[in-house]
PDB file of C-alpha atoms in Angstrom:
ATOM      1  CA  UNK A1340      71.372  96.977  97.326  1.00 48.00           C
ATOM      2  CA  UNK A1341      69.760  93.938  98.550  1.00 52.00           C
ATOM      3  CA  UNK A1342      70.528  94.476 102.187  1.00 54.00           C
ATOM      4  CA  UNK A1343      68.999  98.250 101.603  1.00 57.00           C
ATOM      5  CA  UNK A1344      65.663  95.794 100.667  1.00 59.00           C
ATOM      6  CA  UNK A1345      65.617  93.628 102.899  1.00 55.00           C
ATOM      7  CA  UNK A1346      66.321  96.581 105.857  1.00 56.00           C
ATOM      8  CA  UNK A1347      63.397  98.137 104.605  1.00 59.00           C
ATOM      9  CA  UNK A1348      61.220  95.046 104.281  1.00 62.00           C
ATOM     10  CA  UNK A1349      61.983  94.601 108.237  1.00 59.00           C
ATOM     11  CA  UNK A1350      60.935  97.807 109.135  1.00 64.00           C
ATOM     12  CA  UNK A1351      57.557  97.932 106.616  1.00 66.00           C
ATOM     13  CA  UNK A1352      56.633  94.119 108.394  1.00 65.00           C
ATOM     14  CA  UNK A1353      57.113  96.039 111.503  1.00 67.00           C
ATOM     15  CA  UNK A1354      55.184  98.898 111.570  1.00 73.00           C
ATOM     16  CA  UNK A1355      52.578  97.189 109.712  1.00 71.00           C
ATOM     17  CA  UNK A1356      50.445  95.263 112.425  1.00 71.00           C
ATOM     18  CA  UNK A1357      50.567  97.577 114.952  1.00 75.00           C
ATOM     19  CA  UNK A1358      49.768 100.583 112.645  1.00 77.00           C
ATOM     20  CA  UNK A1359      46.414  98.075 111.950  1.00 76.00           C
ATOM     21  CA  UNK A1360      45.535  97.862 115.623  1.00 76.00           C
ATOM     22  CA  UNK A1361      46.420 101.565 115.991  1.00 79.00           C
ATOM     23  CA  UNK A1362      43.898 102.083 113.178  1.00 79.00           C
ATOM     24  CA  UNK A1363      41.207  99.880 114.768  1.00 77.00           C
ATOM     25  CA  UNK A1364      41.204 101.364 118.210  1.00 77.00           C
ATOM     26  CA  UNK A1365      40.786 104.861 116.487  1.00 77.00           C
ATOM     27  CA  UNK A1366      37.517 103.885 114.883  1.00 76.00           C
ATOM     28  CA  UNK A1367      36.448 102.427 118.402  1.00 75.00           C
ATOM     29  CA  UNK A1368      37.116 105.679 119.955  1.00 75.00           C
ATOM     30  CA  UNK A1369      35.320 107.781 117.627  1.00 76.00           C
ATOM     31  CA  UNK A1370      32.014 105.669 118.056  1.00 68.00           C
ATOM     32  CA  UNK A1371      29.356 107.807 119.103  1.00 55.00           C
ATOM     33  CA  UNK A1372      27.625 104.712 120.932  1.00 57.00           C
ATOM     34  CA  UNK A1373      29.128 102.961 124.236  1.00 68.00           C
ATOM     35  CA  UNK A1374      31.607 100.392 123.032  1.00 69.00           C
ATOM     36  CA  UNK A1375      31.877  96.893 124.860  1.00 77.00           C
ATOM     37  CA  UNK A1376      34.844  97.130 126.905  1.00 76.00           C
ATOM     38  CA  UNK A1377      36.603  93.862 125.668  1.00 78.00           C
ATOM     39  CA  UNK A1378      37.022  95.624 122.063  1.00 78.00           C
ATOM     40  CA  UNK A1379      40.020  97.618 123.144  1.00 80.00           C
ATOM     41  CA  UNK A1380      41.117  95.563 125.778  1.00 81.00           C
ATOM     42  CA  UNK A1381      41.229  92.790 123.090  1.00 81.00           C
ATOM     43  CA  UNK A1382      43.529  94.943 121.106  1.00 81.00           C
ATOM     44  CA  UNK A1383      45.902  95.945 123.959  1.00 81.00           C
ATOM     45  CA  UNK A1384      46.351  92.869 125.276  1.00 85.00           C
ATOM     46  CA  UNK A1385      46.816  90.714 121.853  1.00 83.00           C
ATOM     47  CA  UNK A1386      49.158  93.066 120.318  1.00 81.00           C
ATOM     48  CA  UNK A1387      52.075  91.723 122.784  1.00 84.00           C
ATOM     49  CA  UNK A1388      50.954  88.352 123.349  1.00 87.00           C
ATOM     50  CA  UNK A1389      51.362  88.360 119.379  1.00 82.00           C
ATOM     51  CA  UNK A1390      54.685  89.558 119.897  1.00 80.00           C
ATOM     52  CA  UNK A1391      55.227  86.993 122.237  1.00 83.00           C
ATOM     53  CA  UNK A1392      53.734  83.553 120.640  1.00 86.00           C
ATOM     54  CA  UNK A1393      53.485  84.915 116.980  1.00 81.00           C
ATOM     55  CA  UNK A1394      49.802  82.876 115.663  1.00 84.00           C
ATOM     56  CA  UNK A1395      49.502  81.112 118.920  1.00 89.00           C
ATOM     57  CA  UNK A1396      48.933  84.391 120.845  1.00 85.00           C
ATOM     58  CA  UNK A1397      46.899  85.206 118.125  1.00 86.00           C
ATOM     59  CA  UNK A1398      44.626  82.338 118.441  1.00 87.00           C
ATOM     60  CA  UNK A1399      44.359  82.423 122.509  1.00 88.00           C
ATOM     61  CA  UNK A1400      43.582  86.481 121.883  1.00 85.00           C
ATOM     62  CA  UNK A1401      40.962  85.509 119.225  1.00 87.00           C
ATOM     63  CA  UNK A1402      39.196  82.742 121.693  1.00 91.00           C
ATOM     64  CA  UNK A1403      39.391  85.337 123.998  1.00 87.00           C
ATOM     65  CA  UNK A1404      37.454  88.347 122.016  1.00 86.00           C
ATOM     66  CA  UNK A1405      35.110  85.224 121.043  1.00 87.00           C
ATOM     67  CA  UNK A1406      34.120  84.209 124.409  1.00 88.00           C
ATOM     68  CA  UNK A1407      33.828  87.882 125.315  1.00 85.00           C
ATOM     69  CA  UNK A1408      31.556  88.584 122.117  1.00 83.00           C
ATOM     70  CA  UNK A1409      29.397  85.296 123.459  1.00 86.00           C
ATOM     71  CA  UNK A1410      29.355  86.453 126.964  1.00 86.00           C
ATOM     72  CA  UNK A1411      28.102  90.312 126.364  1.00 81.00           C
ATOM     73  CA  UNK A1412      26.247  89.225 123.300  1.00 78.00           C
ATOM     74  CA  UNK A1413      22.631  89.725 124.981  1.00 76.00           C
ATOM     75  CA  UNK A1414      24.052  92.740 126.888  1.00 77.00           C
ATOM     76  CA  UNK A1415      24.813  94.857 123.370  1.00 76.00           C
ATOM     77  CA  UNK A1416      22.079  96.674 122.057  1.00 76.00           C
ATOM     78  CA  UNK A1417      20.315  95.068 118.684  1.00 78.00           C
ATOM     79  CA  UNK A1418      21.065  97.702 116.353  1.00 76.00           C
ATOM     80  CA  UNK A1419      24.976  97.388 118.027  1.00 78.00           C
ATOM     81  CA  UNK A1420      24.992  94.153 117.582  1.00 80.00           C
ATOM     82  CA  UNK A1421      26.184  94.001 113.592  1.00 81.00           C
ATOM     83  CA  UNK A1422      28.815  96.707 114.083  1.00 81.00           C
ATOM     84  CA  UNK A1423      30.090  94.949 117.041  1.00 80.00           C
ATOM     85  CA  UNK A1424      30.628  92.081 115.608  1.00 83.00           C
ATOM     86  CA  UNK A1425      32.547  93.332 112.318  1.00 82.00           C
ATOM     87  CA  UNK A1426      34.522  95.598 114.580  1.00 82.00           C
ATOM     88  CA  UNK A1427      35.501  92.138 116.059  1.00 82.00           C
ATOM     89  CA  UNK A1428      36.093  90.590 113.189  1.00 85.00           C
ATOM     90  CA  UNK A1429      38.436  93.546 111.961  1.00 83.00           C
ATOM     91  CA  UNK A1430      40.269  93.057 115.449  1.00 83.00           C
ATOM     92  CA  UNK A1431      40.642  89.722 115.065  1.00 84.00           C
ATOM     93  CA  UNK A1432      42.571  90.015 111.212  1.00 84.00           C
ATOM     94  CA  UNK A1433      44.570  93.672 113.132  1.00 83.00           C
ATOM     95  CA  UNK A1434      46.095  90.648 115.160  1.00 84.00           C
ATOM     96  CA  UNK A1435      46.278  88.302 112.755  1.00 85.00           C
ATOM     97  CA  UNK A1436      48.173  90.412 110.801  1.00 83.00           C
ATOM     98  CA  UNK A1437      50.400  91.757 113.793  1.00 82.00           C
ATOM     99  CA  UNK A1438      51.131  87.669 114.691  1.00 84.00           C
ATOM    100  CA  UNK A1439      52.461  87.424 110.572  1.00 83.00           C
ATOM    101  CA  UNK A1440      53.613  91.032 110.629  1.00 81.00           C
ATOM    102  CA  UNK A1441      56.150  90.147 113.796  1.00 80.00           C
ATOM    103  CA  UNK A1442      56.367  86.386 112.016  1.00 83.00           C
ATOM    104  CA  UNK A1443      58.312  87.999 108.725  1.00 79.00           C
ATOM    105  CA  UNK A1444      60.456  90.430 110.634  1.00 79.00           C
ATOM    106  CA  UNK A1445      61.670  87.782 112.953  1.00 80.00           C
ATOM    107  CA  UNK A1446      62.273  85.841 109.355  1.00 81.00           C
ATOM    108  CA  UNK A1447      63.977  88.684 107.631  1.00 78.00           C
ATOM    109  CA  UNK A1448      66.224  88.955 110.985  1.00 80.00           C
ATOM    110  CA  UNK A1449      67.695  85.368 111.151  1.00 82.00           C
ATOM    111  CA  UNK A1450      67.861  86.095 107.100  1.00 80.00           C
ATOM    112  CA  UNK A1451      70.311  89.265 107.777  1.00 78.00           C
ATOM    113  CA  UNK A1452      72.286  87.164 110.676  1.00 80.00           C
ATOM    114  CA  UNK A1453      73.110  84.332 108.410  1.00 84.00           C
ATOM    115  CA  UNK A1454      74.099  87.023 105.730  1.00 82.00           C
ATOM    116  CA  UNK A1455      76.575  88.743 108.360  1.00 80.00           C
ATOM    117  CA  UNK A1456      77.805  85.442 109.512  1.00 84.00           C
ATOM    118  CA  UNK A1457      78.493  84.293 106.156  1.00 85.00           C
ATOM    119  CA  UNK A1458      80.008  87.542 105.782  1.00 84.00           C
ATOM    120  CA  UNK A1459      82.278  87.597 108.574  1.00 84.00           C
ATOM    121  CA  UNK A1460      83.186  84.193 107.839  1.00 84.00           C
ATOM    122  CA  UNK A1461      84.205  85.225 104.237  1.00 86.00           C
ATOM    123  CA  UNK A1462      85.982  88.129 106.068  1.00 83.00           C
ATOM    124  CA  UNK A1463      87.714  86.454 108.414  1.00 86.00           C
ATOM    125  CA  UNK A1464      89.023  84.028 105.137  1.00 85.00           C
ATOM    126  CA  UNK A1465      90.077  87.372 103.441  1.00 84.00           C
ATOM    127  CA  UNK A1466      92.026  88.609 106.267  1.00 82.00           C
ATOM    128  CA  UNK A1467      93.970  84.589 106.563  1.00 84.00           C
ATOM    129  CA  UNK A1468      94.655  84.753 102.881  1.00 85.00           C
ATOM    130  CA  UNK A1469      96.086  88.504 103.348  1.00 83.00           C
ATOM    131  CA  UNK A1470      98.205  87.880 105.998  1.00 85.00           C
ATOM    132  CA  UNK A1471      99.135  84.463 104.350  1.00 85.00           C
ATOM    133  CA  UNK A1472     100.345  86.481 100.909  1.00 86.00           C
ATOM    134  CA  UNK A1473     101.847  89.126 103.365  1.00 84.00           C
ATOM    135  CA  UNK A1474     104.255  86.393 104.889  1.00 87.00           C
ATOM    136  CA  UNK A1475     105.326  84.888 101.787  1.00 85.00           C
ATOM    137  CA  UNK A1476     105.498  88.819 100.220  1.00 85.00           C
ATOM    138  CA  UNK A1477     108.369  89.250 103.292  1.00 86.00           C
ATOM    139  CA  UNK A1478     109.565  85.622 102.692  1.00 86.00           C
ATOM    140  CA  UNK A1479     110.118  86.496  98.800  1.00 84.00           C
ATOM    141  CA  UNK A1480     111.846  90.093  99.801  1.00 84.00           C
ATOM    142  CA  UNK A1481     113.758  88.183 102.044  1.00 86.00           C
ATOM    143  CA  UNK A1482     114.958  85.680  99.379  1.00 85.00           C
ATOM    144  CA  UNK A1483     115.852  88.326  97.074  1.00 84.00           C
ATOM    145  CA  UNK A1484     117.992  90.346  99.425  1.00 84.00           C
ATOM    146  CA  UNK A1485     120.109  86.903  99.457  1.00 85.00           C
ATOM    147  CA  UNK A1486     120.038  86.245  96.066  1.00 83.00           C
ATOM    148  CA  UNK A1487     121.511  90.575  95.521  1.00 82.00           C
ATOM    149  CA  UNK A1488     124.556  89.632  98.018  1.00 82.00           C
ATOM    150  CA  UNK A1489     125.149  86.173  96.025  1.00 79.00           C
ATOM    151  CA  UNK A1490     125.194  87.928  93.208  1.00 76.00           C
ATOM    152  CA  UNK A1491     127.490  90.504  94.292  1.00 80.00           C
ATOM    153  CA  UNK A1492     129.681  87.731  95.468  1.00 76.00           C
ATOM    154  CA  UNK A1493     129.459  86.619  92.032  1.00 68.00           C
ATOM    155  CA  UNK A1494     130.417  90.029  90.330  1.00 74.00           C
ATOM    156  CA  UNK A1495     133.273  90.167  93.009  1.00 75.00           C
ATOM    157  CA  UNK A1496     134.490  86.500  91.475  1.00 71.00           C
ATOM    158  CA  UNK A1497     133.909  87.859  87.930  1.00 72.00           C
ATOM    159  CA  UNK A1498     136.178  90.998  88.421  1.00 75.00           C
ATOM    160  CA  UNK A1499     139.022  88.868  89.943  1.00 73.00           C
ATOM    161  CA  UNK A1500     138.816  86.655  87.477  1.00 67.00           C
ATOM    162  CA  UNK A1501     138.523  88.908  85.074  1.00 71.00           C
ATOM    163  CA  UNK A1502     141.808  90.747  86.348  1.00 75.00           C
ATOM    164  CA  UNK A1503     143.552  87.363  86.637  1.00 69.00           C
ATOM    165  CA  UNK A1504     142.512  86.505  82.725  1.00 68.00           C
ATOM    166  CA  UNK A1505     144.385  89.435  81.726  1.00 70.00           C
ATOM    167  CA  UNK A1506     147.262  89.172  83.796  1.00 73.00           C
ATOM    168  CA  UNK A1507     147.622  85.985  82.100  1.00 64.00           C
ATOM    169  CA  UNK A1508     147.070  87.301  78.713  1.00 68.00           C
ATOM    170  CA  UNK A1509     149.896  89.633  79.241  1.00 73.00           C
ATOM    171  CA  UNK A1510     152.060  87.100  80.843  1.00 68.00           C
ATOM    172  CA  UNK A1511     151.393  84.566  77.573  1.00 63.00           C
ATOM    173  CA  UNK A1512     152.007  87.880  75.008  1.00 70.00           C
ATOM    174  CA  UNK A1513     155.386  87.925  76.747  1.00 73.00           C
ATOM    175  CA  UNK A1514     156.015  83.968  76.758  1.00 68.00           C
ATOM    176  CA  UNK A1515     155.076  84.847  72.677  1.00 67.00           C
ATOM    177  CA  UNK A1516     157.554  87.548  72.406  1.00 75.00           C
ATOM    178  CA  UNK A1517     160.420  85.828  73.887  1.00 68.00           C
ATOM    179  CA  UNK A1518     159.493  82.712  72.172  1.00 65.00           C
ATOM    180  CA  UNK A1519     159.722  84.479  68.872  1.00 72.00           C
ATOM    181  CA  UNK A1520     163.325  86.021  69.899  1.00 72.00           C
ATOM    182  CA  UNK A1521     164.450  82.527  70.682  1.00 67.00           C
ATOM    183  CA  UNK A1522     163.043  81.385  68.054  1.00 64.00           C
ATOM    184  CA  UNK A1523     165.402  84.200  65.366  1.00 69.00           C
ATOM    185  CA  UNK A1524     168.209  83.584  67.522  1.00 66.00           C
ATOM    186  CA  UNK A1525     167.991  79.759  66.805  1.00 63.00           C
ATOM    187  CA  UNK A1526     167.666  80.446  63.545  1.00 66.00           C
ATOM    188  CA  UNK A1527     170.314  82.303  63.723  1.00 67.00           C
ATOM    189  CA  UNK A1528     172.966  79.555  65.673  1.00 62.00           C
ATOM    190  CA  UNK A1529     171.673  77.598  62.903  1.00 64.00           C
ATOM    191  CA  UNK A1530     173.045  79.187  60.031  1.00 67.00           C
ATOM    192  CA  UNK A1531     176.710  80.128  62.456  1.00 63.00           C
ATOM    193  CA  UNK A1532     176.668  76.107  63.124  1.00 57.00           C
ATOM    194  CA  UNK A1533     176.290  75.512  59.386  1.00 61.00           C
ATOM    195  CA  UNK A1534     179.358  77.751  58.558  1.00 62.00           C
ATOM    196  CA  UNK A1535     181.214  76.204  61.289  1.00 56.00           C
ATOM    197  CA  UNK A1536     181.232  73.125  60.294  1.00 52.00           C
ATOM    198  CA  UNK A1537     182.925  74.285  56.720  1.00 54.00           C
ATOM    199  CA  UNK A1538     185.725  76.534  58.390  1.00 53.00           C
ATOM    200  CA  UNK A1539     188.018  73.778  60.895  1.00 52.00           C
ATOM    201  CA  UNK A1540     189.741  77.155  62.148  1.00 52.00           C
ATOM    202  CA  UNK A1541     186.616  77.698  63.964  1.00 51.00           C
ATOM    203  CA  UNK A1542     186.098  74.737  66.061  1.00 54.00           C
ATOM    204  CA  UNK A1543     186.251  76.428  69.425  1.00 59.00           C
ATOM    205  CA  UNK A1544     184.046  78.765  68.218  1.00 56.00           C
ATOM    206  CA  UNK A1545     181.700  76.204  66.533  1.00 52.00           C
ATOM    207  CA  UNK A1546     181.582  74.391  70.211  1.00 60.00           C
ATOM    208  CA  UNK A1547     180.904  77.497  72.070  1.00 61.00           C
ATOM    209  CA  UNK A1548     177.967  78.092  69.555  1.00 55.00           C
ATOM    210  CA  UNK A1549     176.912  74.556  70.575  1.00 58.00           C
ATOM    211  CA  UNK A1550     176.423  75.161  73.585  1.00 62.00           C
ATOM    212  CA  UNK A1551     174.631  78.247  73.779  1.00 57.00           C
ATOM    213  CA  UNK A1552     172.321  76.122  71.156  1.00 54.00           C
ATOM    214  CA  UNK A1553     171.350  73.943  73.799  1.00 58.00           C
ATOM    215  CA  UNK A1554     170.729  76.383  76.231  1.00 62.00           C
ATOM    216  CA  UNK A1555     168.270  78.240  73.661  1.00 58.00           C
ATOM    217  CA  UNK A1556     166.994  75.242  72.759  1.00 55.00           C
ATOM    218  CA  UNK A1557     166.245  74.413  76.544  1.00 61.00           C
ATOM    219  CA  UNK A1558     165.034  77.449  77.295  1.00 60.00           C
ATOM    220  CA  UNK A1559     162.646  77.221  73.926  1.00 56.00           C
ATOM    221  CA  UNK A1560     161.215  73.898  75.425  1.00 57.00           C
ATOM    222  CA  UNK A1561     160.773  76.187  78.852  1.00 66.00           C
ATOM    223  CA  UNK A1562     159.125  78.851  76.692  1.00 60.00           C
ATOM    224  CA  UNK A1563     156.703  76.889  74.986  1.00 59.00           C
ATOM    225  CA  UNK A1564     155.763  74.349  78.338  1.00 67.00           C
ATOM    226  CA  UNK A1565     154.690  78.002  80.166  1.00 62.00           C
ATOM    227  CA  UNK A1566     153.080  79.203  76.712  1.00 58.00           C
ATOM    228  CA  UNK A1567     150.600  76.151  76.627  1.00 61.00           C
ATOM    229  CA  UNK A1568     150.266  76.760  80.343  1.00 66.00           C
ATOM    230  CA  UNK A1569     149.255  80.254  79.566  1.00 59.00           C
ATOM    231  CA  UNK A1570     147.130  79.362  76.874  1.00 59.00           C
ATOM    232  CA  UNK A1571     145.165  76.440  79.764  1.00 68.00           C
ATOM    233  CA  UNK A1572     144.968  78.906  82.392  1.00 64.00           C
ATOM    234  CA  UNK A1573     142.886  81.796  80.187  1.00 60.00           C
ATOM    235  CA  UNK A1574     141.165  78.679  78.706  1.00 66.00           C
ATOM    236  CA  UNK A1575     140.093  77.914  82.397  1.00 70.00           C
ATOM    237  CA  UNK A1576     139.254  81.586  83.480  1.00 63.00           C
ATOM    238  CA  UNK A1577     137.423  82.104  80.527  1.00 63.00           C
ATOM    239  CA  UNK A1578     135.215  79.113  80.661  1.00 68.00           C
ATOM    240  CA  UNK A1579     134.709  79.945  84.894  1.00 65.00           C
ATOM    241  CA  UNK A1580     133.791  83.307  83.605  1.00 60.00           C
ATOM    242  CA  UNK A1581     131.345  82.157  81.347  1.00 62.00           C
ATOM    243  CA  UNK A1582     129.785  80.249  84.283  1.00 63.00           C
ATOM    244  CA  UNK A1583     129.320  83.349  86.474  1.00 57.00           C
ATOM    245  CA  UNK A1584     127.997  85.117  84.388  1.00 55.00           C
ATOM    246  CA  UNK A1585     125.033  82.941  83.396  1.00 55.00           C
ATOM    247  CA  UNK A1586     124.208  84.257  87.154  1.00 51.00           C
ATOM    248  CA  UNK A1587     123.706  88.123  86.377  1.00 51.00           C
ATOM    249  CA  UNK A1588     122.161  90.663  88.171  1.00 47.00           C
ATOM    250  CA  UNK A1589     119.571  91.172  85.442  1.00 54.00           C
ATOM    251  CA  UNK A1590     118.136  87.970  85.084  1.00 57.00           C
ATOM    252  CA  UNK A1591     117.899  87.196  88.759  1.00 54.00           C
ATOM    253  CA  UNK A1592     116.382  90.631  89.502  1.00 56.00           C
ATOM    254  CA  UNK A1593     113.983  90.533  86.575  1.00 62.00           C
ATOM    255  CA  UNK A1594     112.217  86.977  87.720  1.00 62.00           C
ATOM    256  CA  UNK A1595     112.156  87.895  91.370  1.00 59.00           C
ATOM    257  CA  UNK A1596     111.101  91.279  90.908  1.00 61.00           C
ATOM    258  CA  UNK A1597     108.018  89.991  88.817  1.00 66.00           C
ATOM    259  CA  UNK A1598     106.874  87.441  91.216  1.00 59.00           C
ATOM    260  CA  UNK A1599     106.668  90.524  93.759  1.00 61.00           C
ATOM    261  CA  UNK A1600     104.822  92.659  91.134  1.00 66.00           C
ATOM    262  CA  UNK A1601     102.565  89.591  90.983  1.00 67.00           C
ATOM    263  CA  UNK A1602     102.266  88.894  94.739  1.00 63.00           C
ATOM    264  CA  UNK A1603     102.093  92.806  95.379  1.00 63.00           C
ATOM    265  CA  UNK A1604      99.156  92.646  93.050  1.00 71.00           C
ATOM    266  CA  UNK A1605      97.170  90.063  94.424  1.00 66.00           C
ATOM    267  CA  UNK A1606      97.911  91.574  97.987  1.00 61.00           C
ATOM    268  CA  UNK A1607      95.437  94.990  97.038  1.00 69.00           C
ATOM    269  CA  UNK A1608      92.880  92.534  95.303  1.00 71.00           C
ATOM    270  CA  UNK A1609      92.829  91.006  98.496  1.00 62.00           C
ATOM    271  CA  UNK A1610      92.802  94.087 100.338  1.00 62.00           C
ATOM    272  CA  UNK A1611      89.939  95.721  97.931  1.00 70.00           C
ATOM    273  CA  UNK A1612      87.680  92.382  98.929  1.00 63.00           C
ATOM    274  CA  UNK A1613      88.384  92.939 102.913  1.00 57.00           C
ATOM    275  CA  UNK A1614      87.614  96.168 102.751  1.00 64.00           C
ATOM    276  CA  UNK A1615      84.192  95.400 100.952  1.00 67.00           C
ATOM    277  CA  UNK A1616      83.364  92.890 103.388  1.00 60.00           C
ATOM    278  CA  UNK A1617      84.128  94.996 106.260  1.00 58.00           C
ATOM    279  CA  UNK A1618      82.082  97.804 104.895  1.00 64.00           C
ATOM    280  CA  UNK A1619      79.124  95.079 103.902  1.00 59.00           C
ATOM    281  CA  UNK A1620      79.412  93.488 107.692  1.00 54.00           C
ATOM    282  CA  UNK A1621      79.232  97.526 109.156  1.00 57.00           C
ATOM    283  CA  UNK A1622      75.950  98.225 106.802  1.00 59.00           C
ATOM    284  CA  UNK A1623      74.454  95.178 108.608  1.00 53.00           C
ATOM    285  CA  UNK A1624      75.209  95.918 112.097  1.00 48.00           C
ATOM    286  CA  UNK A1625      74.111  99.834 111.170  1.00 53.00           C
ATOM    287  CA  UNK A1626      70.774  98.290 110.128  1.00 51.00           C
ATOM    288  CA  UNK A1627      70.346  95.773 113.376  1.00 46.00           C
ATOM    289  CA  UNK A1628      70.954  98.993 115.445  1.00 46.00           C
ATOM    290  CA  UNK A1629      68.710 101.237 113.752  1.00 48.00           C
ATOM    291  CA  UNK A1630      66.130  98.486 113.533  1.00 48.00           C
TER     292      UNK A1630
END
């Protein structure tokens, strides 16, 4: 809206002084009477030496009409005189006016070139900050397609862990199982070895049981060293489980994915404001090429 203003303002400021002089010459040409030739001459010539040297061509053209008017001053006749002299006058403010006229729209121009500078210079910022979020938008998508194969690394460690944890769980329910059978059949030997002892008849026998007491009771000492090794070895799968999967999928997808949503975001707010500027900066070169 304000560069639709100031457009207009340059072409008004433009048009004005010259539409003045245009003016002027008409009245001189519809004059019955014979004009002095320096009126319109005045007028032709000052219009572009205003152009030129803005007020200072419009004093030299006023001396000039001045020192014309003094020179043919006796030559005009008397009842001429007046109306030659405000006709003068009137020329004199046409190019006065022309001199400011030119003046403002030389003024407004310089005003609409630091605009598009500014402008192009805010542009030019947009399109560094764009391309800046752009590289760290294929930066991020790059650290996230790292982070997905770490983390399917990590599932692949939580399955075989996983797997191993329950072979061992099956291996310990069987350490159990056989530790409970040893465990009835010492009971068992016990009660034999107790009856032994009160029937001598049975002293072979009573030795034989002996023996095969030992041997249970070695191989319940085996049973229950790989039972608590069982029981340390889920221990230590569970509690490396437990660590890998503080590293989930969900949770590392959910915190990169927002920082893209956020970065995505502020990529179109960026690309909304260069596209404004661009369209602002076109407007003003429409309105330099049209003026």
């Amino acid at each position: 809206m304000k560069s639709d203003q100031q457009g207009y303002q340059v072409k008004l400021w433009a048009i004005v002084g010259p539409l003045i002089c245009l003016f002027s010459l008409f009245v001189i040409s519809i004059k019955n009477a014979q004009v002095p030739f320096f009126l319109p001459f005045a007028l032709l010539i000052g219009m572009p030496v205003c152009w030129r040297w803005r007020l200072w061509g419009w004093g030299g053209a006023t001396l000039f009409l001045i020192a014309c008017l003094a020179f043919e001053y006796d030559l005009i006749p008397l009842e001429e005189r007046f109306w030659v002299v405000g006709i003068s006058f009137s020329n004199s403010l046409a190019l006065l006016i022309t001199a400011l006229s030119f003046e403002e729209v030389e003024t407004q121009i310089e005003s609409l070139g630091v605009e598009s500078r500014s402008r192009l210079e805010n542009l030019w910022k947009v399109d560094e900050k764009k391309q800046a979020i752009e590289q760290e938008l294929a930066a991020k998508k790059e650290e996230v397609k790292n982070l997905k194969f770490k983390v399917r690394s990590f599932q692949k460690l939580i399955d075989l862990s996983t797997e191993e944890m329950h072979s061992a769980r099956a291996d310990h329910d069987k350490i159990l199982q056989e530790f409970c059978q040893i465990k009835d059949e010492n009971e068992k030997l016990t009660e034999l070895l107790a009856k032994s002892e009160s029937d001598p008849p049975m002293e072979a026998k009573y030795r034989q049981l002996r023996e095969q007491f030992k041997e249970k009771a070695n191989v319940l000492v085996e049973t229950r060293r790989d039972l608590f090794l069982a029981n340390e070895k889920i221990s230590r799968l569970q509690r490396e489980l437990d660590e890998e999967r503080w590293y989930t999928l969900s949770e590392v997808e959910e915190l990169l994915e927002k920082h893209i949503l956020e970065l995505s975001r502020e990529k179109e707010i960026q690309d909304e404001q260069h596209q404004r500027e661009m369209e602002a900066l076109l407007a003003l070169v429409d309105k330099f090429i049209l003026k």
